[in-house]
Amino acid sequence: MIYAGNFKTNHTRSSTIDYIKELNFGLKDKKAEDKVYIFPPLTAIDFYRGNFTIGVQNAYPIESGAVTGEVGIEQLEEFNIKTILIGHSERRELLNETQEFVSKKFNFFKERGFEIIYCIGEPLEVRERGEKAVIEYLKEQFIGIDIDYSNFMVAYEPIWAIGTGRSATVEEITTTHNELKKLINRPILYGGSVKKANIAEISSIDSVDGVLVGGASLNSDSFLELVLH
Ligand code: 13P
């Protein structure tokens, strides 16, 4: 299983350092085959040693240059960052990232060999129209994406399940992941209100290769409870 923690706009450099210390202590009991990723805010990016991978939640598709407020390859290389989240619904919605821009970003980081966790997910009104509508919607989020790229994973995160406490049901996750597996031969993570109470049932679904966790990853103890469940 893959366990990825997305801090979003939480934690500081100093609290991330403490978190990593606690995480490292707990990860001594991790199963060898499990993989852990942490996505801190950009200001807390640094060299951290441990049995996990540090990635960034975002970067601009540029080596370096004039893009006020963004970071590019030059800033990531300083810390040897080679893993990135692309397509998160919060960026698509709050920052108006279009499919065209998201796919441009995907291709830019693909060409530089980055490991990409590519996020997709439908809004509630689409889920309410049924599974067929969901898959049609999700397919559009692969426009311009090279699904044959060997260094990427998909994170299926239904928007209505993010930060709401209401995870998708086992049946919804199973059906959607199975449909996605017919289209894409890559690991698929589930994200959306993953927590201690549902990690056992979610991780036991065959087509779930891992989880992308927001809220329950913010505290090292609660994230470790998921990783070591
Ligand atoms: P929550 O776990 O807080 O629902 O967030 C999920 C998410 O968006 C991870 O990227």
mmCIF file of C-alpha atoms and ligand atoms in Angstrom:
data_model
loop_
_atom_site.group_PDB
_atom_site.id
_atom_site.type_symbol
_atom_site.label_atom_id
_atom_site.label_comp_id
_atom_site.label_asym_id
_atom_site.label_seq_id
_atom_site.Cartn_x
_atom_site.Cartn_y
_atom_site.Cartn_z
ATOM 1 C CA MET A 1 0.000 0.000 0.000
ATOM 2 C CA ILE A 2 0.952 3.588 -0.605
ATOM 3 C CA TYR A 3 0.220 6.152 2.092
ATOM 4 C CA ALA A 4 0.493 9.759 0.975
ATOM 5 C CA GLY A 5 -0.075 12.725 3.277
ATOM 6 C CA ASN A 6 -1.073 16.030 1.685
ATOM 7 C CA PHE A 7 -0.647 18.828 4.231
ATOM 8 C CA LYS A 8 -2.268 21.398 1.910
ATOM 9 C CA THR A 9 -1.897 24.865 3.531
ATOM 10 C CA ASN A 10 -1.085 23.488 6.966
ATOM 11 C CA HIS A 11 2.121 23.197 8.982
ATOM 12 C CA THR A 12 5.163 25.430 9.130
ATOM 13 C CA ARG A 13 8.809 24.584 8.563
ATOM 14 C CA SER A 14 9.278 24.142 12.288
ATOM 15 C CA SER A 15 6.207 21.937 12.824
ATOM 16 C CA THR A 16 7.142 19.865 9.764
ATOM 17 C CA ILE A 17 10.569 19.154 11.284
ATOM 18 C CA ASP A 18 8.878 17.891 14.464
ATOM 19 C CA TYR A 19 6.387 15.885 12.418
ATOM 20 C CA ILE A 20 9.165 14.172 10.427
ATOM 21 C CA LYS A 21 10.961 13.220 13.627
ATOM 22 C CA GLU A 22 7.801 11.608 15.011
ATOM 23 C CA LEU A 23 7.055 9.970 11.673
ATOM 24 C CA ASN A 24 10.522 8.460 11.426
ATOM 25 C CA PHE A 25 10.181 7.015 14.881
ATOM 26 C CA GLY A 26 6.847 5.377 14.023
ATOM 27 C CA LEU A 27 7.902 4.189 10.577
ATOM 28 C CA LYS A 28 10.345 1.737 12.141
ATOM 29 C CA ASP A 29 7.301 -0.558 12.362
ATOM 30 C CA LYS A 30 6.209 -0.029 8.755
ATOM 31 C CA LYS A 31 5.795 -3.064 6.505
ATOM 32 C CA ALA A 32 8.714 -3.166 4.043
ATOM 33 C CA GLU A 33 6.398 -3.224 1.032
ATOM 34 C CA ASP A 34 4.448 -0.118 2.058
ATOM 35 C CA LYS A 35 5.515 3.295 0.721
ATOM 36 C CA VAL A 36 4.993 6.643 2.412
ATOM 37 C CA TYR A 37 4.893 10.093 0.805
ATOM 38 C CA ILE A 38 4.617 13.488 2.470
ATOM 39 C CA PHE A 39 3.590 16.666 0.663
ATOM 40 C CA PRO A 40 4.363 19.597 2.988
ATOM 41 C CA PRO A 41 3.750 23.233 2.040
ATOM 42 C CA LEU A 42 6.511 24.671 -0.153
ATOM 43 C CA THR A 43 8.004 26.771 2.647
ATOM 44 C CA ALA A 44 8.702 23.578 4.612
ATOM 45 C CA ILE A 45 10.466 21.743 1.786
ATOM 46 C CA ASP A 46 13.958 20.633 2.761
ATOM 47 C CA PHE A 47 16.197 17.575 2.810
ATOM 48 C CA TYR A 48 14.593 15.214 5.274
ATOM 49 C CA ARG A 49 16.024 11.807 5.889
ATOM 50 C CA GLY A 50 13.796 8.809 6.450
ATOM 51 C CA ASN A 51 11.839 5.959 5.002
ATOM 52 C CA PHE A 52 9.508 8.178 2.975
ATOM 53 C CA THR A 53 9.483 10.403 -0.093
ATOM 54 C CA ILE A 54 8.966 14.149 0.035
ATOM 55 C CA GLY A 55 7.010 15.667 -2.816
ATOM 56 C CA VAL A 56 5.488 19.039 -3.624
ATOM 57 C CA GLN A 57 1.818 19.903 -3.862
ATOM 58 C CA ASN A 58 2.468 22.125 -6.856
ATOM 59 C CA ALA A 59 5.056 23.765 -9.074
ATOM 60 C CA TYR A 60 4.870 25.788 -12.262
ATOM 61 C CA PRO A 61 5.944 24.127 -15.518
ATOM 62 C CA ILE A 62 9.070 26.223 -16.002
ATOM 63 C CA GLU A 63 12.795 25.777 -15.312
ATOM 64 C CA SER A 64 13.098 29.282 -13.828
ATOM 65 C CA GLY A 65 11.917 32.679 -14.946
ATOM 66 C CA ALA A 66 9.256 35.318 -14.431
ATOM 67 C CA VAL A 67 6.205 33.712 -12.835
ATOM 68 C CA THR A 68 5.521 35.709 -9.699
ATOM 69 C CA GLY A 69 4.644 33.579 -6.705
ATOM 70 C CA GLU A 70 5.482 30.230 -8.281
ATOM 71 C CA VAL A 71 8.414 27.813 -8.081
ATOM 72 C CA GLY A 72 9.954 25.894 -10.978
ATOM 73 C CA ILE A 73 12.484 23.156 -11.539
ATOM 74 C CA GLU A 74 15.409 25.214 -10.243
ATOM 75 C CA GLN A 75 13.820 25.548 -6.790
ATOM 76 C CA LEU A 76 12.828 21.871 -6.648
ATOM 77 C CA GLU A 77 16.248 20.636 -7.709
ATOM 78 C CA GLU A 78 17.855 22.433 -4.777
ATOM 79 C CA PHE A 79 16.133 19.911 -2.513
ATOM 80 C CA ASN A 80 16.246 16.995 -4.934
ATOM 81 C CA ILE A 81 12.445 16.956 -5.197
ATOM 82 C CA LYS A 82 11.298 14.607 -7.953
ATOM 83 C CA THR A 83 7.672 13.956 -6.930
ATOM 84 C CA ILE A 84 4.678 16.195 -7.524
ATOM 85 C CA LEU A 85 0.902 16.264 -7.160
ATOM 86 C CA ILE A 86 -0.860 17.479 -10.287
ATOM 87 C CA GLY A 87 -4.560 18.101 -10.915
ATOM 88 C CA HIS A 88 -5.800 18.340 -7.333
ATOM 89 C CA SER A 89 -9.438 19.462 -7.318
ATOM 90 C CA GLU A 90 -8.588 22.375 -5.028
ATOM 91 C CA ARG A 91 -6.264 23.748 -7.688
ATOM 92 C CA ARG A 92 -8.703 22.987 -10.482
ATOM 93 C CA GLU A 93 -11.524 24.716 -8.602
ATOM 94 C CA LEU A 94 -10.002 27.453 -6.437
ATOM 95 C CA LEU A 95 -7.184 28.374 -8.802
ATOM 96 C CA ASN A 96 -9.065 27.717 -12.033
ATOM 97 C CA GLU A 97 -6.535 25.242 -13.408
ATOM 98 C CA THR A 98 -8.027 24.004 -16.662
ATOM 99 C CA GLN A 99 -7.546 20.537 -18.128
ATOM 100 C CA GLU A 100 -5.372 22.138 -20.777
ATOM 101 C CA PHE A 101 -3.064 23.665 -18.149
ATOM 102 C CA VAL A 102 -3.075 20.549 -15.971
ATOM 103 C CA SER A 103 -2.063 18.380 -18.928
ATOM 104 C CA LYS A 104 0.649 20.874 -19.926
ATOM 105 C CA LYS A 105 2.006 20.620 -16.398
ATOM 106 C CA PHE A 106 1.805 16.815 -16.507
ATOM 107 C CA ASN A 107 3.775 16.697 -19.747
ATOM 108 C CA PHE A 108 6.386 19.164 -18.529
ATOM 109 C CA PHE A 109 7.115 17.170 -15.380
ATOM 110 C CA LYS A 110 6.884 13.872 -17.252
ATOM 111 C CA GLU A 111 9.598 15.014 -19.647
ATOM 112 C CA ARG A 112 11.808 15.648 -16.615
ATOM 113 C CA GLY A 113 11.154 12.192 -15.194
ATOM 114 C CA PHE A 114 9.154 13.332 -12.172
ATOM 115 C CA GLU A 115 6.998 10.884 -10.292
ATOM 116 C CA ILE A 116 3.507 12.290 -10.686
ATOM 117 C CA ILE A 117 0.464 11.670 -8.521
ATOM 118 C CA TYR A 118 -2.267 12.756 -10.876
ATOM 119 C CA CYS A 119 -5.509 13.687 -9.106
ATOM 120 C CA ILE A 120 -8.965 13.309 -10.570
ATOM 121 C CA GLY A 121 -12.431 13.455 -9.058
ATOM 122 C CA GLU A 122 -16.044 14.360 -9.727
ATOM 123 C CA PRO A 123 -18.354 16.869 -8.022
ATOM 124 C CA LEU A 124 -21.432 15.692 -6.142
ATOM 125 C CA GLU A 125 -23.908 16.501 -8.913
ATOM 126 C CA VAL A 126 -22.059 14.128 -11.231
ATOM 127 C CA ARG A 127 -21.927 11.340 -8.626
ATOM 128 C CA GLU A 128 -25.662 11.742 -8.130
ATOM 129 C CA ARG A 129 -26.196 11.006 -11.835
ATOM 130 C CA GLY A 130 -24.653 7.549 -11.343
ATOM 131 C CA GLU A 131 -21.512 5.569 -12.062
ATOM 132 C CA LYS A 132 -21.678 5.946 -15.848
ATOM 133 C CA ALA A 133 -21.728 9.740 -15.559
ATOM 134 C CA VAL A 134 -18.833 9.577 -13.092
ATOM 135 C CA ILE A 135 -16.630 7.588 -15.457
ATOM 136 C CA GLU A 136 -17.476 9.842 -18.387
ATOM 137 C CA TYR A 137 -16.508 12.840 -16.248
ATOM 138 C CA LEU A 138 -13.273 11.246 -15.049
ATOM 139 C CA LYS A 139 -12.311 10.287 -18.616
ATOM 140 C CA GLU A 140 -12.298 13.986 -19.525
ATOM 141 C CA GLN A 141 -9.651 14.507 -16.863
ATOM 142 C CA PHE A 142 -7.313 12.293 -18.880
ATOM 143 C CA ILE A 143 -7.468 14.487 -21.966
ATOM 144 C CA GLY A 144 -3.889 15.383 -22.866
ATOM 145 C CA ILE A 145 -2.445 13.025 -20.229
ATOM 146 C CA ASP A 146 -0.011 10.323 -21.336
ATOM 147 C CA ILE A 147 -1.439 7.337 -19.489
ATOM 148 C CA ASP A 148 1.465 5.206 -20.695
ATOM 149 C CA TYR A 149 3.926 7.245 -18.645
ATOM 150 C CA SER A 150 5.518 4.699 -16.344
ATOM 151 C CA ASN A 151 6.219 7.035 -13.425
ATOM 152 C CA PHE A 152 2.753 8.164 -12.458
ATOM 153 C CA MET A 153 -0.109 7.111 -10.240
ATOM 154 C CA VAL A 154 -3.703 8.209 -10.197
ATOM 155 C CA ALA A 155 -5.400 9.563 -7.078
ATOM 156 C CA TYR A 156 -9.163 9.247 -7.327
ATOM 157 C CA GLU A 157 -10.574 11.870 -4.982
ATOM 158 C CA PRO A 158 -14.305 12.531 -5.263
ATOM 159 C CA ILE A 159 -14.664 16.252 -4.522
ATOM 160 C CA TRP A 160 -17.670 15.730 -2.261
ATOM 161 C CA ALA A 161 -15.628 13.397 -0.049
ATOM 162 C CA ILE A 162 -12.684 15.770 0.466
ATOM 163 C CA GLY A 163 -12.584 17.306 3.919
ATOM 164 C CA THR A 164 -16.236 16.479 4.527
ATOM 165 C CA GLY A 165 -15.832 13.476 6.805
ATOM 166 C CA ARG A 166 -17.977 11.549 4.329
ATOM 167 C CA SER A 167 -15.803 9.082 2.442
ATOM 168 C CA ALA A 168 -17.075 7.354 -0.679
ATOM 169 C CA THR A 169 -18.557 3.951 0.174
ATOM 170 C CA VAL A 170 -16.644 0.728 -0.381
ATOM 171 C CA GLU A 171 -19.009 -0.033 -3.238
ATOM 172 C CA GLU A 172 -18.473 3.366 -4.895
ATOM 173 C CA ILE A 173 -14.687 3.115 -4.556
ATOM 174 C CA THR A 174 -14.643 -0.476 -5.836
ATOM 175 C CA THR A 175 -16.779 0.259 -8.888
ATOM 176 C CA THR A 176 -14.954 3.444 -9.848
ATOM 177 C CA HIS A 177 -11.466 2.001 -9.320
ATOM 178 C CA ASN A 178 -12.379 -1.106 -11.305
ATOM 179 C CA GLU A 179 -13.579 1.057 -14.195
ATOM 180 C CA LEU A 180 -10.414 3.160 -13.992
ATOM 181 C CA LYS A 181 -8.262 0.015 -13.993
ATOM 182 C CA LYS A 182 -9.828 -0.951 -17.324
ATOM 183 C CA LEU A 183 -8.515 2.327 -18.745
ATOM 184 C CA ILE A 184 -5.219 2.790 -16.944
ATOM 185 C CA ASN A 185 -2.559 0.332 -16.005
ATOM 186 C CA ARG A 186 -1.144 2.352 -13.105
ATOM 187 C CA PRO A 187 -1.545 2.282 -9.301
ATOM 188 C CA ILE A 188 -4.710 4.048 -8.129
ATOM 189 C CA LEU A 189 -4.945 5.749 -4.754
ATOM 190 C CA TYR A 190 -8.214 6.718 -3.126
ATOM 191 C CA GLY A 191 -8.567 10.070 -1.357
ATOM 192 C CA GLY A 192 -11.426 11.749 0.484
ATOM 193 C CA SER A 193 -11.979 11.562 4.248
ATOM 194 C CA VAL A 194 -9.673 8.604 4.751
ATOM 195 C CA LYS A 195 -9.265 8.149 8.505
ATOM 196 C CA LYS A 196 -8.699 5.597 11.234
ATOM 197 C CA ALA A 197 -12.335 4.488 11.151
ATOM 198 C CA ASN A 198 -12.322 3.523 7.456
ATOM 199 C CA ILE A 199 -8.685 2.702 6.556
ATOM 200 C CA ALA A 200 -9.095 -1.044 7.109
ATOM 201 C CA GLU A 201 -12.067 -1.407 4.775
ATOM 202 C CA ILE A 202 -10.706 1.002 2.144
ATOM 203 C CA SER A 203 -7.256 -0.587 2.039
ATOM 204 C CA SER A 204 -8.760 -4.056 1.752
ATOM 205 C CA ILE A 205 -10.363 -3.196 -1.612
ATOM 206 C CA ASP A 206 -8.368 -5.013 -4.309
ATOM 207 C CA SER A 207 -8.265 -2.098 -6.724
ATOM 208 C CA VAL A 208 -7.076 0.373 -4.077
ATOM 209 C CA ASP A 209 -3.279 0.595 -4.252
ATOM 210 C CA GLY A 210 -2.987 3.335 -1.686
ATOM 211 C CA VAL A 211 -4.539 6.393 -0.087
ATOM 212 C CA LEU A 212 -4.018 10.137 -0.391
ATOM 213 C CA VAL A 213 -4.852 11.671 2.964
ATOM 214 C CA GLY A 214 -5.487 15.289 3.905
ATOM 215 C CA GLY A 215 -6.938 15.966 7.357
ATOM 216 C CA ALA A 216 -5.911 12.688 8.981
ATOM 217 C CA SER A 217 -2.298 13.160 7.846
ATOM 218 C CA LEU A 218 -1.832 16.486 9.650
ATOM 219 C CA ASN A 219 -0.993 14.903 12.952
ATOM 220 C CA SER A 220 1.879 12.396 12.818
ATOM 221 C CA ASP A 221 0.137 10.054 15.278
ATOM 222 C CA SER A 222 -3.073 9.893 13.281
ATOM 223 C CA PHE A 223 -1.152 9.429 10.006
ATOM 224 C CA LEU A 224 0.910 6.659 11.590
ATOM 225 C CA GLU A 225 -2.290 4.993 12.741
ATOM 226 C CA LEU A 226 -3.261 4.713 9.088
ATOM 227 C CA VAL A 227 0.154 3.535 7.884
ATOM 228 C CA LEU A 228 0.497 0.946 10.646
ATOM 229 C CA HIS A 229 -3.157 -0.124 10.899
HETATM 230 P P1 13P B 1 -9.176 14.808 3.320
HETATM 231 O O1 13P B 1 -8.457 13.544 3.700
HETATM 232 O O2 13P B 1 -9.008 15.920 4.317
HETATM 233 O O3 13P B 1 -10.602 14.558 2.931
HETATM 234 O O4 13P B 1 -8.438 15.373 1.994
HETATM 235 C C1 13P B 1 -8.234 14.527 0.920
HETATM 236 C C2 13P B 1 -7.377 15.211 -0.068
HETATM 237 O O5 13P B 1 -7.784 16.154 -0.738
HETATM 238 C C3 13P B 1 -5.977 14.755 -0.201
HETATM 239 O O6 13P B 1 -5.353 15.316 -1.307
#
